[in-house]
PDB file of C-alpha atoms in Angstrom:
ATOM      1  CA  MET A   1       3.470   2.656 -43.203  1.00 89.00           C
ATOM      2  CA  LYS A   2       4.802   2.743 -39.642  1.00 92.00           C
ATOM      3  CA  SER A   3       3.120   0.646 -36.947  1.00 95.00           C
ATOM      4  CA  ILE A   4       3.211   0.783 -33.153  1.00 96.00           C
ATOM      5  CA  ASN A   5       2.619  -1.854 -30.522  1.00 97.00           C
ATOM      6  CA  LYS A   6       2.924  -0.045 -27.190  1.00 97.00           C
ATOM      7  CA  VAL A   7       1.215  -0.573 -23.826  1.00 97.00           C
ATOM      8  CA  THR A   8       1.530   1.561 -20.731  1.00 97.00           C
ATOM      9  CA  LEU A   9      -0.061   0.385 -17.471  1.00 97.00           C
ATOM     10  CA  LEU A  10      -0.247   1.668 -13.893  1.00 97.00           C
ATOM     11  CA  GLY A  11      -1.434  -0.860 -11.366  1.00 96.00           C
ATOM     12  CA  ALA A  12      -0.701  -3.251  -8.515  1.00 96.00           C
ATOM     13  CA  VAL A  13       1.009  -6.679  -8.745  1.00 96.00           C
ATOM     14  CA  GLY A  14      -1.460  -9.496  -8.103  1.00 95.00           C
ATOM     15  CA  GLN A  15       0.937 -12.196  -6.869  1.00 95.00           C
ATOM     16  CA  ASP A  16       4.668 -12.634  -6.332  1.00 96.00           C
ATOM     17  CA  PRO A  17       6.370 -13.067  -9.734  1.00 97.00           C
ATOM     18  CA  GLU A  18       6.869 -16.599 -11.040  1.00 97.00           C
ATOM     19  CA  VAL A  19      10.511 -16.901 -12.214  1.00 97.00           C
ATOM     20  CA  ARG A  20      12.155 -19.517 -14.375  1.00 96.00           C
ATOM     21  CA  PHE A  21      15.341 -19.720 -16.363  1.00 96.00           C
ATOM     22  CA  THR A  22      15.985 -21.103 -19.848  1.00 95.00           C
ATOM     23  CA  LYS A  23      18.768 -23.651 -20.483  1.00 95.00           C
ATOM     24  CA  GLU A  24      20.883 -20.701 -21.629  1.00 94.00           C
ATOM     25  CA  GLY A  25      20.309 -18.938 -18.303  1.00 94.00           C
ATOM     26  CA  LEU A  26      17.828 -16.287 -19.547  1.00 96.00           C
ATOM     27  CA  CYS A  27      15.570 -15.114 -16.725  1.00 97.00           C
ATOM     28  CA  ILE A  28      11.809 -15.047 -17.396  1.00 97.00           C
ATOM     29  CA  ALA A  29       9.622 -13.427 -14.754  1.00 98.00           C
ATOM     30  CA  SER A  30       5.831 -13.484 -15.055  1.00 97.00           C
ATOM     31  CA  PHE A  31       3.193 -11.771 -12.905  1.00 98.00           C
ATOM     32  CA  SER A  32      -0.282 -10.311 -13.126  1.00 97.00           C
ATOM     33  CA  LEU A  33      -0.962  -6.594 -12.875  1.00 97.00           C
ATOM     34  CA  ALA A  34      -4.366  -5.184 -11.825  1.00 97.00           C
ATOM     35  CA  THR A  35      -5.710  -1.933 -13.203  1.00 97.00           C
ATOM     36  CA  SER A  36      -8.946  -0.437 -12.030  1.00 94.00           C
ATOM     37  CA  GLU A  37     -11.237   2.267 -13.306  1.00 91.00           C
ATOM     38  CA  LYS A  38     -14.486   3.761 -12.115  1.00 89.00           C
ATOM     39  CA  ARG A  39     -17.332   3.785 -14.586  1.00 86.00           C
ATOM     40  CA  LYS A  40     -20.003   6.432 -14.938  1.00 85.00           C
ATOM     41  CA  ASP A  41     -22.387   4.232 -12.900  1.00 87.00           C
ATOM     42  CA  LYS A  42     -19.778   4.378 -10.046  1.00 83.00           C
ATOM     43  CA  ALA A  43     -18.919   0.698 -10.477  1.00 90.00           C
ATOM     44  CA  GLU A  44     -15.245  -0.116 -10.236  1.00 90.00           C
ATOM     45  CA  VAL A  45     -13.977  -2.478 -12.941  1.00 93.00           C
ATOM     46  CA  THR A  46     -10.644  -4.291 -12.501  1.00 95.00           C
ATOM     47  CA  GLN A  47      -8.717  -5.725 -15.410  1.00 95.00           C
ATOM     48  CA  TRP A  48      -5.924  -8.270 -14.949  1.00 97.00           C
ATOM     49  CA  HIS A  49      -2.944  -8.144 -17.289  1.00 97.00           C
ATOM     50  CA  ASN A  50      -0.436 -10.968 -17.674  1.00 97.00           C
ATOM     51  CA  CYS A  51       3.037  -9.400 -17.778  1.00 98.00           C
ATOM     52  CA  VAL A  52       6.392 -11.025 -18.613  1.00 98.00           C
ATOM     53  CA  ALA A  53       9.909  -9.641 -18.321  1.00 97.00           C
ATOM     54  CA  PHE A  54      12.994 -11.238 -19.892  1.00 97.00           C
ATOM     55  CA  GLY A  55      16.711 -11.131 -19.166  1.00 97.00           C
ATOM     56  CA  LYS A  56      18.062  -8.382 -16.881  1.00 97.00           C
ATOM     57  CA  LEU A  57      14.584  -6.869 -16.461  1.00 97.00           C
ATOM     58  CA  GLY A  58      13.300 -10.280 -15.366  1.00 97.00           C
ATOM     59  CA  GLU A  59      16.077 -10.482 -12.799  1.00 96.00           C
ATOM     60  CA  ILE A  60      15.117  -7.028 -11.474  1.00 96.00           C
ATOM     61  CA  VAL A  61      11.479  -8.115 -11.222  1.00 96.00           C
ATOM     62  CA  GLN A  62      12.571 -11.277  -9.376  1.00 96.00           C
ATOM     63  CA  GLN A  63      14.637  -9.266  -6.886  1.00 94.00           C
ATOM     64  CA  TYR A  64      12.354  -6.342  -6.123  1.00 94.00           C
ATOM     65  CA  ILE A  65       8.739  -7.000  -7.041  1.00 95.00           C
ATOM     66  CA  VAL A  66       6.269  -8.642  -4.675  1.00 95.00           C
ATOM     67  CA  LYS A  67       2.489  -8.946  -4.485  1.00 95.00           C
ATOM     68  CA  GLY A  68       0.963  -5.540  -3.920  1.00 94.00           C
ATOM     69  CA  THR A  69       3.816  -3.504  -5.386  1.00 95.00           C
ATOM     70  CA  LYS A  70       2.501  -0.537  -7.383  1.00 96.00           C
ATOM     71  CA  LEU A  71       4.099  -0.395 -10.820  1.00 96.00           C
ATOM     72  CA  TYR A  72       4.219   1.730 -13.933  1.00 97.00           C
ATOM     73  CA  VAL A  73       5.089  -0.565 -16.825  1.00 97.00           C
ATOM     74  CA  ASP A  74       5.772  -0.110 -20.516  1.00 97.00           C
ATOM     75  CA  GLY A  75       5.715  -2.889 -23.084  1.00 98.00           C
ATOM     76  CA  ALA A  76       4.053  -4.472 -26.108  1.00 98.00           C
ATOM     77  CA  ILE A  77       1.074  -6.769 -26.503  1.00 97.00           C
ATOM     78  CA  SER A  78       1.883 -10.359 -27.502  1.00 96.00           C
ATOM     79  CA  TYR A  79      -0.795 -12.808 -28.654  1.00 96.00           C
ATOM     80  CA  GLN A  80      -0.033 -16.515 -28.566  1.00 93.00           C
ATOM     81  CA  THR A  81      -1.904 -19.566 -29.773  1.00 94.00           C
ATOM     82  CA  TYR A  82      -1.164 -23.069 -28.513  1.00 91.00           C
ATOM     83  CA  ASP A  83      -2.782 -26.499 -28.265  1.00 93.00           C
ATOM     84  CA  LYS A  84      -3.537 -28.100 -24.890  1.00 90.00           C
ATOM     85  CA  ASP A  85      -5.252 -31.445 -24.655  1.00 92.00           C
ATOM     86  CA  GLY A  86      -6.206 -31.215 -28.351  1.00 92.00           C
ATOM     87  CA  GLU A  87      -7.902 -27.837 -27.778  1.00 93.00           C
ATOM     88  CA  LYS A  88      -6.761 -24.588 -29.287  1.00 94.00           C
ATOM     89  CA  ARG A  89      -5.977 -21.991 -26.595  1.00 94.00           C
ATOM     90  CA  TYR A  90      -5.101 -18.299 -26.700  1.00 95.00           C
ATOM     91  CA  ALA A  91      -2.957 -16.159 -24.420  1.00 94.00           C
ATOM     92  CA  THR A  92      -2.420 -12.453 -24.310  1.00 96.00           C
ATOM     93  CA  LYS A  93       0.669 -11.081 -22.498  1.00 97.00           C
ATOM     94  CA  ILE A  94       2.318  -7.751 -22.030  1.00 98.00           C
ATOM     95  CA  VAL A  95       6.031  -8.184 -22.878  1.00 98.00           C
ATOM     96  CA  LEU A  96       7.732  -5.557 -20.683  1.00 98.00           C
ATOM     97  CA  ASN A  97      10.393  -3.134 -21.844  1.00 97.00           C
ATOM     98  CA  ASP A  98      10.493  -1.017 -18.688  1.00 97.00           C
ATOM     99  CA  VAL A  99       9.243  -1.244 -15.080  1.00 96.00           C
ATOM    100  CA  SER A 100       9.117   1.611 -12.568  1.00 95.00           C
ATOM    101  CA  MET A 101       8.268   0.862  -8.979  1.00 95.00           C
ATOM    102  CA  LEU A 102       5.869   3.334  -7.398  1.00 93.00           C
ATOM    103  CA  SER A 103       5.996   1.632  -4.000  1.00 84.00           C
ATOM    104  CA  SER A 104       8.781  -0.305  -2.305  1.00 71.00           C
ATOM    105  CA  PRO A 105       8.516  -4.020  -1.526  1.00 64.00           C
ATOM    106  CA  SER A 106       8.349  -3.168   2.208  1.00 64.00           C
ATOM    107  CA  GLU A 107       5.467  -0.754   1.566  1.00 64.00           C
ATOM    108  CA  SER A 108       3.684  -3.499  -0.412  1.00 57.00           C
ATOM    109  CA  GLN A 109       4.132  -5.947   2.433  1.00 58.00           C
ATOM    110  CA  LYS A 110       2.798  -3.398   4.926  1.00 52.00           C
ATOM    111  CA  THR A 111      -0.223  -2.930   2.682  1.00 51.00           C
ATOM    112  CA  GLN A 112      -0.775  -6.727   2.629  1.00 52.00           C
ATOM    113  CA  GLN A 113      -0.451  -6.945   6.413  1.00 51.00           C
ATOM    114  CA  LYS A 114      -2.826  -4.050   6.961  1.00 48.00           C
ATOM    115  CA  ALA A 115      -5.381  -5.617   4.663  1.00 46.00           C
ATOM    116  CA  SER A 116      -5.186  -8.872   6.556  1.00 48.00           C
ATOM    117  CA  GLY A 117      -5.515  -7.128   9.948  1.00 47.00           C
ATOM    118  CA  LYS A 118      -1.925  -7.926  11.049  1.00 39.00           C
ATOM    119  CA  ALA A 119      -0.307  -4.534  10.513  1.00 37.00           C
ATOM    120  CA  ALA A 120       1.761  -2.872  13.196  1.00 39.00           C
ATOM    121  CA  ALA A 121       1.177   0.829  13.754  1.00 39.00           C
ATOM    122  CA  LEU A 122       2.716   2.938  11.017  1.00 37.00           C
ATOM    123  CA  ALA A 123       5.161   5.701  11.818  1.00 38.00           C
ATOM    124  CA  PRO A 124       3.426   9.116  11.854  1.00 39.00           C
ATOM    125  CA  ASP A 125       5.569  10.450   8.979  1.00 42.00           C
ATOM    126  CA  GLU A 126       4.661   7.605   6.571  1.00 44.00           C
ATOM    127  CA  LEU A 127       2.295   8.460   3.743  1.00 43.00           C
ATOM    128  CA  ASP A 128      -0.404   6.242   2.360  1.00 48.00           C
ATOM    129  CA  ASP A 129      -2.100   6.542  -1.051  1.00 47.00           C
ATOM    130  CA  ASP A 130      -5.104   8.337   0.430  1.00 48.00           C
ATOM    131  CA  SER A 131      -2.956  11.212   1.695  1.00 40.00           C
ATOM    132  CA  ILE A 132      -1.498  12.009  -1.747  1.00 42.00           C
ATOM    133  CA  PRO A 133      -3.580  14.576  -3.601  1.00 43.00           C
ATOM    134  CA  PHE A 134      -2.953  13.209  -7.152  1.00 38.00           C
TER     135      PHE A 134
END
């Protein structure tokens, strides 16, 4: 019987990626991705997903992804168990196979500045998410 482990997410990066390299030089980039949905009772529920990219994809994440970037990601769920201070711990991660940027790093930084009240006036021809009908 065939089995499938596939995850597709569309969301916003929660913090700048944390990047490290193995002794062999393999890049490992980790970041959180927020997805939100509105429930029937009109409450918005946000889920945080721990994502990790290896190798060339990790290097691309390191170079282009910053907090606030909107991403479409594709990957697989990975469950890990480890001991810390004599206590058994669990971790769930999305191991990425593909990442598509839906906003540029400069747009993400503008969004951050706007949210913190430090944004300069946007050019009239720039679009924001609210002006897109889908």
